[in-house]
mmCIF file with all atom_site columns, C-alpha atoms in Angstrom:
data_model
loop_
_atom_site.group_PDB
_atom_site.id
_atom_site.type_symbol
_atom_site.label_atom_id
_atom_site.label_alt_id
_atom_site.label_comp_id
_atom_site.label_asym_id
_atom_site.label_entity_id
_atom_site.label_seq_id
_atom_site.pdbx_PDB_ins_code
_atom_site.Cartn_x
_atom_site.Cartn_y
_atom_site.Cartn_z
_atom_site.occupancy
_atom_site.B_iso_or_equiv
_atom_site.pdbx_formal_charge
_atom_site.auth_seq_id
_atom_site.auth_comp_id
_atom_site.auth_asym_id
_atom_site.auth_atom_id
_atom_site.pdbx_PDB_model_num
ATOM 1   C CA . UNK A 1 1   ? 67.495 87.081  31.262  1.00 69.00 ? 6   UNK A CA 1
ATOM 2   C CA . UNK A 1 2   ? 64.564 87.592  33.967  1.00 71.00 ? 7   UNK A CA 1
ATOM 3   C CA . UNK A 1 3   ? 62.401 85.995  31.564  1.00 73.00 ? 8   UNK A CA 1
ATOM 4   C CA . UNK A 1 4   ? 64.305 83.221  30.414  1.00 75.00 ? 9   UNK A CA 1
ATOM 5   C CA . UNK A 1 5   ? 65.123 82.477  34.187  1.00 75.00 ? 10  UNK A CA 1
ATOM 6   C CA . UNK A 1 6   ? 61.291 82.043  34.992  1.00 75.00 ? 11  UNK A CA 1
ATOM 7   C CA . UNK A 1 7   ? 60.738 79.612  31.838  1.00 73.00 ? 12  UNK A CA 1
ATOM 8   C CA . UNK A 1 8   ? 63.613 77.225  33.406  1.00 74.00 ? 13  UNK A CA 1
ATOM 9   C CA . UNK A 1 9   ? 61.813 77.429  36.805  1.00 79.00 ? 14  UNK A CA 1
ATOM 10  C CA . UNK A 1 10  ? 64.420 79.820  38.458  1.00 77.00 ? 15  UNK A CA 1
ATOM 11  C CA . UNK A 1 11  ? 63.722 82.615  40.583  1.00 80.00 ? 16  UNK A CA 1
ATOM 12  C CA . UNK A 1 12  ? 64.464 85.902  38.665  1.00 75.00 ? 17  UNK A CA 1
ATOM 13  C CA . UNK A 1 13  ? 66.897 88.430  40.326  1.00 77.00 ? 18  UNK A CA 1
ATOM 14  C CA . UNK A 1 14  ? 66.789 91.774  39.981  1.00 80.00 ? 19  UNK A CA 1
ATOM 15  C CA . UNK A 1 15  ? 70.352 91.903  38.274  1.00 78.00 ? 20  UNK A CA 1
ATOM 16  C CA . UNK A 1 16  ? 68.743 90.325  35.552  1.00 76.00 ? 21  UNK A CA 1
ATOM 17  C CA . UNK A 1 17  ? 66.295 92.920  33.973  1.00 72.00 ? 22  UNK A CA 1
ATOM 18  C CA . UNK A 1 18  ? 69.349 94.843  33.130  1.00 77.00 ? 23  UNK A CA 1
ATOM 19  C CA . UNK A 1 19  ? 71.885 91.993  32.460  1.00 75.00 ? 24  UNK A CA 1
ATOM 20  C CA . UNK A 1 20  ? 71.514 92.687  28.372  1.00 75.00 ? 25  UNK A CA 1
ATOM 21  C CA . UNK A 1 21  ? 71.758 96.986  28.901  1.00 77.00 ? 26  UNK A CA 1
ATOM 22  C CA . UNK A 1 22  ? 75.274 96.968  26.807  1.00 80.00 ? 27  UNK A CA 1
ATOM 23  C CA . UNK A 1 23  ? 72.700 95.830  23.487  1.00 82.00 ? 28  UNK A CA 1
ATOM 24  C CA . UNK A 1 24  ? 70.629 98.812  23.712  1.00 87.00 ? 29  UNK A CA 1
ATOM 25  C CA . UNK A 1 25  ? 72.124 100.565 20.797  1.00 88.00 ? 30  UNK A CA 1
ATOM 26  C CA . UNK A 1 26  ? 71.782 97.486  18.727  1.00 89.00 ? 31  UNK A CA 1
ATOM 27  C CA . UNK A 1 27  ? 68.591 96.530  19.708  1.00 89.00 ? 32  UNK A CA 1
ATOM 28  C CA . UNK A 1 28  ? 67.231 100.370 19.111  1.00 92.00 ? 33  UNK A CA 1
ATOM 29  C CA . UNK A 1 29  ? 69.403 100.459 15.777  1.00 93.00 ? 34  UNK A CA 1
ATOM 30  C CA . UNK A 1 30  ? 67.245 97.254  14.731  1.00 92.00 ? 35  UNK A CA 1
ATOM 31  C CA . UNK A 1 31  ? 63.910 98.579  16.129  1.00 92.00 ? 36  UNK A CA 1
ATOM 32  C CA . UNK A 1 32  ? 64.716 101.304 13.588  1.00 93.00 ? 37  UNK A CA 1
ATOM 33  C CA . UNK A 1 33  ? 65.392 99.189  10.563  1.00 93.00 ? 38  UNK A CA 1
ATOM 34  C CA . UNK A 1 34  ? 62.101 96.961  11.639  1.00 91.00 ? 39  UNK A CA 1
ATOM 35  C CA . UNK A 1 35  ? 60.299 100.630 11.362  1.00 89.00 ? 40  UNK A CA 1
ATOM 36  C CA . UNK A 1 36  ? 62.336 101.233 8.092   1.00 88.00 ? 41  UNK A CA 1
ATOM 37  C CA . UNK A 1 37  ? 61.492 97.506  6.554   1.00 85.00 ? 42  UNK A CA 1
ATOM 38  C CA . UNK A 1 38  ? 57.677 97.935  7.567   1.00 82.00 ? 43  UNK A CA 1
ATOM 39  C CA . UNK A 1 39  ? 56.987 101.062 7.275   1.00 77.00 ? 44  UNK A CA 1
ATOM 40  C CA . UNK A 1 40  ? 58.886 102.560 4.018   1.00 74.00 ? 45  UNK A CA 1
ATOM 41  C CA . UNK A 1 41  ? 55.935 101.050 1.846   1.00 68.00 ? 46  UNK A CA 1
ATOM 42  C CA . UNK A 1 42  ? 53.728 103.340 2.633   1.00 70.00 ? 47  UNK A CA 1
ATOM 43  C CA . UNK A 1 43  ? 55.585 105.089 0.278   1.00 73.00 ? 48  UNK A CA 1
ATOM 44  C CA . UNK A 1 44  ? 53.611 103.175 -2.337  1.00 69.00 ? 49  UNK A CA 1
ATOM 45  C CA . UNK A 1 45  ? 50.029 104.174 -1.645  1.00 69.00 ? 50  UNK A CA 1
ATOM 46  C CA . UNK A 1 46  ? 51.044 107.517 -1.135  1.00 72.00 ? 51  UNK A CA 1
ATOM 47  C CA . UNK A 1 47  ? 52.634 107.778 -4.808  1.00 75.00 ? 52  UNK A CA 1
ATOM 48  C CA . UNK A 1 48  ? 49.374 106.150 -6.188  1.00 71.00 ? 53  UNK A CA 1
ATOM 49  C CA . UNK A 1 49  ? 47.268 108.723 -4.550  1.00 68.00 ? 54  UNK A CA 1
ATOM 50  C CA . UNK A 1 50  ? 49.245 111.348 -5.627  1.00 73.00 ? 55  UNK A CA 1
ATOM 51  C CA . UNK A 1 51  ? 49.455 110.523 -8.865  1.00 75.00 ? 56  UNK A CA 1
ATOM 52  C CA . UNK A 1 52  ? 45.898 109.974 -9.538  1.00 71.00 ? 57  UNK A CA 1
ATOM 53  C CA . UNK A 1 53  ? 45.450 113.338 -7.894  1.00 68.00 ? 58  UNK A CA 1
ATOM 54  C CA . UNK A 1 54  ? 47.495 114.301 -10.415 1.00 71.00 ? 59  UNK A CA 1
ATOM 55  C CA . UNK A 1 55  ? 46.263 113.423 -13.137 1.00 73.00 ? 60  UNK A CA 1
ATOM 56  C CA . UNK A 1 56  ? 42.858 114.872 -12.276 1.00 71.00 ? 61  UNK A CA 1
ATOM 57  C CA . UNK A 1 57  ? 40.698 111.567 -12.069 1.00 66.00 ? 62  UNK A CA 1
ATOM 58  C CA . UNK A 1 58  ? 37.662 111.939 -10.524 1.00 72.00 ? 63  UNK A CA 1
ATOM 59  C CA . UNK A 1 59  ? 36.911 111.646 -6.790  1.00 72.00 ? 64  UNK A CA 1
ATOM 60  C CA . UNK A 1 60  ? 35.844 108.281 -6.919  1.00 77.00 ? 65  UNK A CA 1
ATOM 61  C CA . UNK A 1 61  ? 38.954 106.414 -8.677  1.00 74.00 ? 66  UNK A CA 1
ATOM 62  C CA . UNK A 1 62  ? 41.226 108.590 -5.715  1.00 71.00 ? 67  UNK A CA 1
ATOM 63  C CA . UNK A 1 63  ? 39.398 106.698 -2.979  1.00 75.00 ? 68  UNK A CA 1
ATOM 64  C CA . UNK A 1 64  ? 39.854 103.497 -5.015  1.00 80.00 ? 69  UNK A CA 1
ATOM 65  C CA . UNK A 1 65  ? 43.100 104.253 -5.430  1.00 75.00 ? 70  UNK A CA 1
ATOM 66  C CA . UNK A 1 66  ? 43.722 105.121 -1.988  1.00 75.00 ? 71  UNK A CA 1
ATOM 67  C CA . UNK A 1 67  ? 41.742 102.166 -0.182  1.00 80.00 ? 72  UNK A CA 1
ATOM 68  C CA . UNK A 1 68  ? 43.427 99.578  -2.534  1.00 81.00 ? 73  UNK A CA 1
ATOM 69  C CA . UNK A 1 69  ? 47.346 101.211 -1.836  1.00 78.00 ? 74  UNK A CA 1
ATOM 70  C CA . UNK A 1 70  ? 46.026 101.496 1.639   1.00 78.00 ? 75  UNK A CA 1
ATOM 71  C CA . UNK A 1 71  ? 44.950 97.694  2.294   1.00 83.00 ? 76  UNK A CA 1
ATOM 72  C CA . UNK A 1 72  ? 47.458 96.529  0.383   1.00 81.00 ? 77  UNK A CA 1
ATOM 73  C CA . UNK A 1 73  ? 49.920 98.604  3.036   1.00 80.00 ? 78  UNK A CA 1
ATOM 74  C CA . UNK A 1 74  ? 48.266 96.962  6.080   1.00 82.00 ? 79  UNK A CA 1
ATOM 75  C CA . UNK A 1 75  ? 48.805 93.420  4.417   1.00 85.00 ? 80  UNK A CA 1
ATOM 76  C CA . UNK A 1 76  ? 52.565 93.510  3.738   1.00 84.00 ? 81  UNK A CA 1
ATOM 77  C CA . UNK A 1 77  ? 53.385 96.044  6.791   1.00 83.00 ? 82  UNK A CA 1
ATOM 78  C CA . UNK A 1 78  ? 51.333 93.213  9.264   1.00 86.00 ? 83  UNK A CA 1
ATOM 79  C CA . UNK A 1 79  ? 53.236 90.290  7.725   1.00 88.00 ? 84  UNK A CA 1
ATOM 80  C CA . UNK A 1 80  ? 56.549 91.922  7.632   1.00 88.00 ? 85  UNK A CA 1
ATOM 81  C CA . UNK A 1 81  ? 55.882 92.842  11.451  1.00 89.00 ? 86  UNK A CA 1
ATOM 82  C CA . UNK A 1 82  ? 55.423 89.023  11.868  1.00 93.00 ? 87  UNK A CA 1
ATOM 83  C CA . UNK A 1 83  ? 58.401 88.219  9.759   1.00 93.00 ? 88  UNK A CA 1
ATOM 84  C CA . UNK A 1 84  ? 60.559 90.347  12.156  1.00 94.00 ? 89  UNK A CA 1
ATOM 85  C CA . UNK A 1 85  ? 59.259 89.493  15.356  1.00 93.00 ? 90  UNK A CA 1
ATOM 86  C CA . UNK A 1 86  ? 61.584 86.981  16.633  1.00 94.00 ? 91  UNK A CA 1
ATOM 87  C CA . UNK A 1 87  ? 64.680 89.525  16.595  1.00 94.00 ? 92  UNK A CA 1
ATOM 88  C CA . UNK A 1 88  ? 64.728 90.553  19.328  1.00 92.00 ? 93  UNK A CA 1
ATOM 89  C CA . UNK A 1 89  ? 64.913 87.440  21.064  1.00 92.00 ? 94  UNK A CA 1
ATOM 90  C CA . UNK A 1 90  ? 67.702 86.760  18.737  1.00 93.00 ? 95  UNK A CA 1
ATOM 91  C CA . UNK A 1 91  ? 69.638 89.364  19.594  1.00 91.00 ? 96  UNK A CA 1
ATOM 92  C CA . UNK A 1 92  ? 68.831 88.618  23.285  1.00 87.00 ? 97  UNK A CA 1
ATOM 93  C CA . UNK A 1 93  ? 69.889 85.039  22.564  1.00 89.00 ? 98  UNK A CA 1
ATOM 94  C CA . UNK A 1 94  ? 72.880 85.776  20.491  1.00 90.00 ? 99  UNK A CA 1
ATOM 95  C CA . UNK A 1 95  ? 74.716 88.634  22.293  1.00 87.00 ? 100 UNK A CA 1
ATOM 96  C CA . UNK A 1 96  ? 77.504 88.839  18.673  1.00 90.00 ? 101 UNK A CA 1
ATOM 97  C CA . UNK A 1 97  ? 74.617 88.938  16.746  1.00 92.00 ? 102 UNK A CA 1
ATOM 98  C CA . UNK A 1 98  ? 74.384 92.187  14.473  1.00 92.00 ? 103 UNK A CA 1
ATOM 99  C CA . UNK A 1 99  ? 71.016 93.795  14.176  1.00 92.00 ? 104 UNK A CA 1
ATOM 100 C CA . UNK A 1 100 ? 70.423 92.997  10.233  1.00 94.00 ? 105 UNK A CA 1
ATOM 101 C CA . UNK A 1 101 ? 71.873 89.369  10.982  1.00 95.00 ? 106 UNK A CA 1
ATOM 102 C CA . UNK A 1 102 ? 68.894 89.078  13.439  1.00 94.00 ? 107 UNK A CA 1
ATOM 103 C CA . UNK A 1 103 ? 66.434 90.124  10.967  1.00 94.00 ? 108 UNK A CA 1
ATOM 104 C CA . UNK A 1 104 ? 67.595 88.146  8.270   1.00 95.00 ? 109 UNK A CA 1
ATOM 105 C CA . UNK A 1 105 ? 67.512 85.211  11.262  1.00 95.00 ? 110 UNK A CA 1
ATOM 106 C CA . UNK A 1 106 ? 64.121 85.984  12.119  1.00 95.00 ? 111 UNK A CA 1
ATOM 107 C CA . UNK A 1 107 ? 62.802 86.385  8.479   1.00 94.00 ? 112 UNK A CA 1
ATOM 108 C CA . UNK A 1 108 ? 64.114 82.660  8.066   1.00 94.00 ? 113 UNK A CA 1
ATOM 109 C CA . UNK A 1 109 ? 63.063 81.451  11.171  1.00 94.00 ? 114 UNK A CA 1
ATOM 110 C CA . UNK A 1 110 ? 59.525 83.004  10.425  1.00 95.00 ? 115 UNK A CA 1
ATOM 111 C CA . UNK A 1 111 ? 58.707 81.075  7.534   1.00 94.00 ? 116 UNK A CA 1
ATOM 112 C CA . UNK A 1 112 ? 55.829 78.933  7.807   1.00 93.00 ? 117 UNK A CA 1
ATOM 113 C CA . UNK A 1 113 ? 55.002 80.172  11.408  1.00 94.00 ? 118 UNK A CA 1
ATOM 114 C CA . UNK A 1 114 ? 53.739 83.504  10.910  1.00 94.00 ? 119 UNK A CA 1
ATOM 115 C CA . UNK A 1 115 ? 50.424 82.457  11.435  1.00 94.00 ? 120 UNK A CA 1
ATOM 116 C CA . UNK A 1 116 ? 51.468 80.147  14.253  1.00 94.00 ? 121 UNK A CA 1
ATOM 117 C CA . UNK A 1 117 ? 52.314 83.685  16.179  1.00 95.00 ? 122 UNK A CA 1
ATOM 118 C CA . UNK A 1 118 ? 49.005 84.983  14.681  1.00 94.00 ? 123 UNK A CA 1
ATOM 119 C CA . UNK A 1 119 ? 46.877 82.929  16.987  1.00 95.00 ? 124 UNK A CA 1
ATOM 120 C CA . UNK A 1 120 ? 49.559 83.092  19.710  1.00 94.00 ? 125 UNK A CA 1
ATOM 121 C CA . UNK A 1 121 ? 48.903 86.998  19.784  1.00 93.00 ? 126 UNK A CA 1
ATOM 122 C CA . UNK A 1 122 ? 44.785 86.225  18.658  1.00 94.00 ? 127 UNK A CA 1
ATOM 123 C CA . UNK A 1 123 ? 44.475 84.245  21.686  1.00 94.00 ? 128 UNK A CA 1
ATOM 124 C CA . UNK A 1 124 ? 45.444 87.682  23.714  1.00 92.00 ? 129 UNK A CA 1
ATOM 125 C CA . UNK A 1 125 ? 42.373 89.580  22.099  1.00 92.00 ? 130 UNK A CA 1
ATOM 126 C CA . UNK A 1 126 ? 39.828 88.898  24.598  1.00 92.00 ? 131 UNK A CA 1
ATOM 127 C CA . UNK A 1 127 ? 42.120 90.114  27.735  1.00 89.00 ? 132 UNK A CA 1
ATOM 128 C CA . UNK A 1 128 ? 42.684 93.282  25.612  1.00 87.00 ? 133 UNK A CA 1
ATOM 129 C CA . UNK A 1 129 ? 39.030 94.157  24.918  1.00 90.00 ? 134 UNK A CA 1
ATOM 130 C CA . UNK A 1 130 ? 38.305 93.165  28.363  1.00 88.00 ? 135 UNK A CA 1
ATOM 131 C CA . UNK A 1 131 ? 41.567 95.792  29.839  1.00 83.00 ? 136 UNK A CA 1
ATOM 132 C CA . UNK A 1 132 ? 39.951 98.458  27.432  1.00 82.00 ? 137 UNK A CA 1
ATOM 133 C CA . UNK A 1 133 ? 36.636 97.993  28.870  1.00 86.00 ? 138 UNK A CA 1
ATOM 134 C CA . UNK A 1 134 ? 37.624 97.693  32.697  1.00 83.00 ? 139 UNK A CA 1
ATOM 135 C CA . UNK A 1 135 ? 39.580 100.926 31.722  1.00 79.00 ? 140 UNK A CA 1
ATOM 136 C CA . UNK A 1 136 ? 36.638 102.522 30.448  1.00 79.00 ? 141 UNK A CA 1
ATOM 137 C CA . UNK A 1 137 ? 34.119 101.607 33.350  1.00 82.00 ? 142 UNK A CA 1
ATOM 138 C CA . UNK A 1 138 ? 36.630 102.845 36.171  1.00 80.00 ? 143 UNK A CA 1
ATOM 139 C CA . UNK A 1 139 ? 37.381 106.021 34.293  1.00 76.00 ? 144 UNK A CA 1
ATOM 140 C CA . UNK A 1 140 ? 33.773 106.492 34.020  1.00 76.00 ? 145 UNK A CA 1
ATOM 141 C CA . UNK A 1 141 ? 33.097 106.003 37.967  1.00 78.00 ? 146 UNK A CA 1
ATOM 142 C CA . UNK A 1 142 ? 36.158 107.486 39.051  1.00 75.00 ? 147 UNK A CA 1
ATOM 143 C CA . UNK A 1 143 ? 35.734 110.790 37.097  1.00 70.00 ? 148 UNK A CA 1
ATOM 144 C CA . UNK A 1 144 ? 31.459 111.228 37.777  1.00 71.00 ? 149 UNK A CA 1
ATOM 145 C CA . UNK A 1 145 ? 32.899 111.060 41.570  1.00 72.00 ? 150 UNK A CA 1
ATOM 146 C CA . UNK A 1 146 ? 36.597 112.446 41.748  1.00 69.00 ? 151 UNK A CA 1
ATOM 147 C CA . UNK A 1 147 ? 37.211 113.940 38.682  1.00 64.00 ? 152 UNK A CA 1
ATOM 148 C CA . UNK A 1 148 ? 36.100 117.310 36.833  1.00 71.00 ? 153 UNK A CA 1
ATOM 149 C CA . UNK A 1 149 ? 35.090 116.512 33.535  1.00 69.00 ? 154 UNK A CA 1
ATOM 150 C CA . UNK A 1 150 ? 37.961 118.276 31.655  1.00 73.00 ? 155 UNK A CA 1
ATOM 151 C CA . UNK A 1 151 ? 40.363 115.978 32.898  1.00 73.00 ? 156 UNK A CA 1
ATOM 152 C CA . UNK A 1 152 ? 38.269 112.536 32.365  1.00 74.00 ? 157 UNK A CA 1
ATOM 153 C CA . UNK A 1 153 ? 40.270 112.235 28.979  1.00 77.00 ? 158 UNK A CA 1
ATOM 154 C CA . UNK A 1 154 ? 43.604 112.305 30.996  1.00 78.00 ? 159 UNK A CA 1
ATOM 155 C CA . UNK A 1 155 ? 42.416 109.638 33.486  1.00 77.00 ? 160 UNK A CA 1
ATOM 156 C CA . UNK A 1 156 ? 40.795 107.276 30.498  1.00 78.00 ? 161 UNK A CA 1
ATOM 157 C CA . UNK A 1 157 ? 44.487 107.563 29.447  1.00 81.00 ? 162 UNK A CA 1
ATOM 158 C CA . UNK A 1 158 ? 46.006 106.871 32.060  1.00 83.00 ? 163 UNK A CA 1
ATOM 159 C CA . UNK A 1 159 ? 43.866 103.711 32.887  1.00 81.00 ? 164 UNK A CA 1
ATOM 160 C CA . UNK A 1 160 ? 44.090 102.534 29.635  1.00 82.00 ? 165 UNK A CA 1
ATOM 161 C CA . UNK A 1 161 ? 47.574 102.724 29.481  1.00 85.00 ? 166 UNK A CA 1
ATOM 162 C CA . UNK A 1 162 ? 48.103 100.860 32.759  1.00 85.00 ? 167 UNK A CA 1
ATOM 163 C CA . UNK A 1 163 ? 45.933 98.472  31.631  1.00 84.00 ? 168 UNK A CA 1
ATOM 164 C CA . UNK A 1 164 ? 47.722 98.266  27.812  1.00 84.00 ? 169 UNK A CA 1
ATOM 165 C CA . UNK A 1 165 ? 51.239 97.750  30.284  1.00 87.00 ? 170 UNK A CA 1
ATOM 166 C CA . UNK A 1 166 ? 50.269 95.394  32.390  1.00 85.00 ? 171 UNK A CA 1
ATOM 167 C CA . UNK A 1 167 ? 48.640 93.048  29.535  1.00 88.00 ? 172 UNK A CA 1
ATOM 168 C CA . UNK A 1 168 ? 51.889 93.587  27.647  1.00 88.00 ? 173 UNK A CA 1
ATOM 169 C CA . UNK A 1 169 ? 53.901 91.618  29.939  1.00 86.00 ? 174 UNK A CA 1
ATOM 170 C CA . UNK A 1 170 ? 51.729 88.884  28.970  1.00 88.00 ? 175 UNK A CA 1
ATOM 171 C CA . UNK A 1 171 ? 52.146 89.521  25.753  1.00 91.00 ? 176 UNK A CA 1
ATOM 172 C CA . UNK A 1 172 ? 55.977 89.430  26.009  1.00 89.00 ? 177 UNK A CA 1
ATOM 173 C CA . UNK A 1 173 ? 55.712 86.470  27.824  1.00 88.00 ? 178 UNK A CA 1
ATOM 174 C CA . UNK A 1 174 ? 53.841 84.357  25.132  1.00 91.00 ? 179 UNK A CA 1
ATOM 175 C CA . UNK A 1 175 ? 56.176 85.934  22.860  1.00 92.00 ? 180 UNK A CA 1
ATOM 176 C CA . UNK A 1 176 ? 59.352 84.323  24.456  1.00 92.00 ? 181 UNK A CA 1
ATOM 177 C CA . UNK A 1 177 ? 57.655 81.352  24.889  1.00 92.00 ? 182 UNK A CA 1
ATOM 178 C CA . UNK A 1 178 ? 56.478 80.988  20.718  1.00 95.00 ? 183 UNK A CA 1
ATOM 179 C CA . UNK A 1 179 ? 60.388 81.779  20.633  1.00 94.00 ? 184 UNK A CA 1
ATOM 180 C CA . UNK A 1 180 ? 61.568 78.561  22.929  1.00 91.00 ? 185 UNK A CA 1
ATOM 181 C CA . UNK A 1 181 ? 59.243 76.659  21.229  1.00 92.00 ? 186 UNK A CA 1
ATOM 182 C CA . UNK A 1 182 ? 61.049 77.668  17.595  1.00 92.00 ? 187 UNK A CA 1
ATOM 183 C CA . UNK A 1 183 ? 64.112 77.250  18.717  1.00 90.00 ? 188 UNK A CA 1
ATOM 184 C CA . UNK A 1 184 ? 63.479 73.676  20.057  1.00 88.00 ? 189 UNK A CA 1
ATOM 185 C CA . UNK A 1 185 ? 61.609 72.600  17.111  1.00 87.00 ? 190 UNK A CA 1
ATOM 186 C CA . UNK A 1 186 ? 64.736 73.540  15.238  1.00 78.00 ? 191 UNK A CA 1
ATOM 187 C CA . UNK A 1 187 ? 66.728 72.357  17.555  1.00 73.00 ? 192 UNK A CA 1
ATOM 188 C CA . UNK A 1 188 ? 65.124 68.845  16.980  1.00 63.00 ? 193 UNK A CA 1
ATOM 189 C CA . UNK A 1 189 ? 62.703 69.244  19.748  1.00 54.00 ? 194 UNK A CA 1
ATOM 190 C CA . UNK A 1 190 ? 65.475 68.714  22.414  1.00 50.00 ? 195 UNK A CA 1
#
């Protein structure tokens, strides 16, 4: 809702960031069927590793094996990621919504924009390297100063995950917005 408000020029109000709470159990159920839908084929290279393994082939033909199952996991787990992203937002949108009808929403919705939301989240790259690295540099000055040595690892950490937070909000934002722009081009740009 707080988002939404700020893309129509309103002010957001606090009530807002918890206006949707009562779709937490959907929204988690469908975060766990996204996980399910992406992440069940790694089944796949698994089975082809282990059955190479065994049936004794030689070392070599097992990494084959395993690189090919693996890549071929990354491929269809990344675009499956991208053919569920816009779920969310449809469940946000449409509160009577069921999780799976959101995902079968967004998988239609996705079609012929995946890599649309691929450059959306591309553009993004060079804010991340550069949160990594200011991460990195403070940890490094903080902890030769402040810090003992065995807890520089906590304090990269920590930075890093500020950093990794605060650029998600950005992230989200860009997000909503590829999602107004969908739904207006389907809309018949209205």
């Amino acid at each position: 809702e707080a988002m939404d408000a700020a893309f129509r020029g309103e002010l957001p109000r606090v009530g807002m960031l918890f206006a949707r709470a009562r779709q937490f159990g959907r929204a988690l159920w469908m975060d766990i069927l996204i996980g399910l839908a992406t992440g069940l084929w790694l089944i796949a290279p698994l089975a082809a590793l282990m059955g190479v393994m065994y049936a004794n082939a030689a070392p070599t033909v097992a990494w084959i094996v395993l690189i090919v199952a693996g890549l071929g996991w990354v491929v269809y787990s990344t675009i499956a990621t991208y053919r569920y992203a816009m779920a969310p937002y449809l469940l946000w949108k449409y509160p009577q919504m069921r999780a799976r009808e959101a995902m079968r929403e967004s998988r239609l919705r996705m079609r012929g924009n995946k890599m649309s939301l691929f450059l959306v989240y591309l553009s993004y790259l060079g804010w991340q390297i550069l949160g990594i690295a200011v991460a990195f540099v403070l940890s490094e000055a903080l902890a030769s100063w402040f810090v003992s040595p065995l807890a520089q690892p906590a304090l990269q950490w920590l930075l890093t995950l500020l950093a990794a937070s605060f650029l998600r909000s950005y992230i989200s934002a860009g997000e909503f917005a590829f999602f107004r722009a969908l739904e207006q081009s389907e809309d018949g740009g209205e």
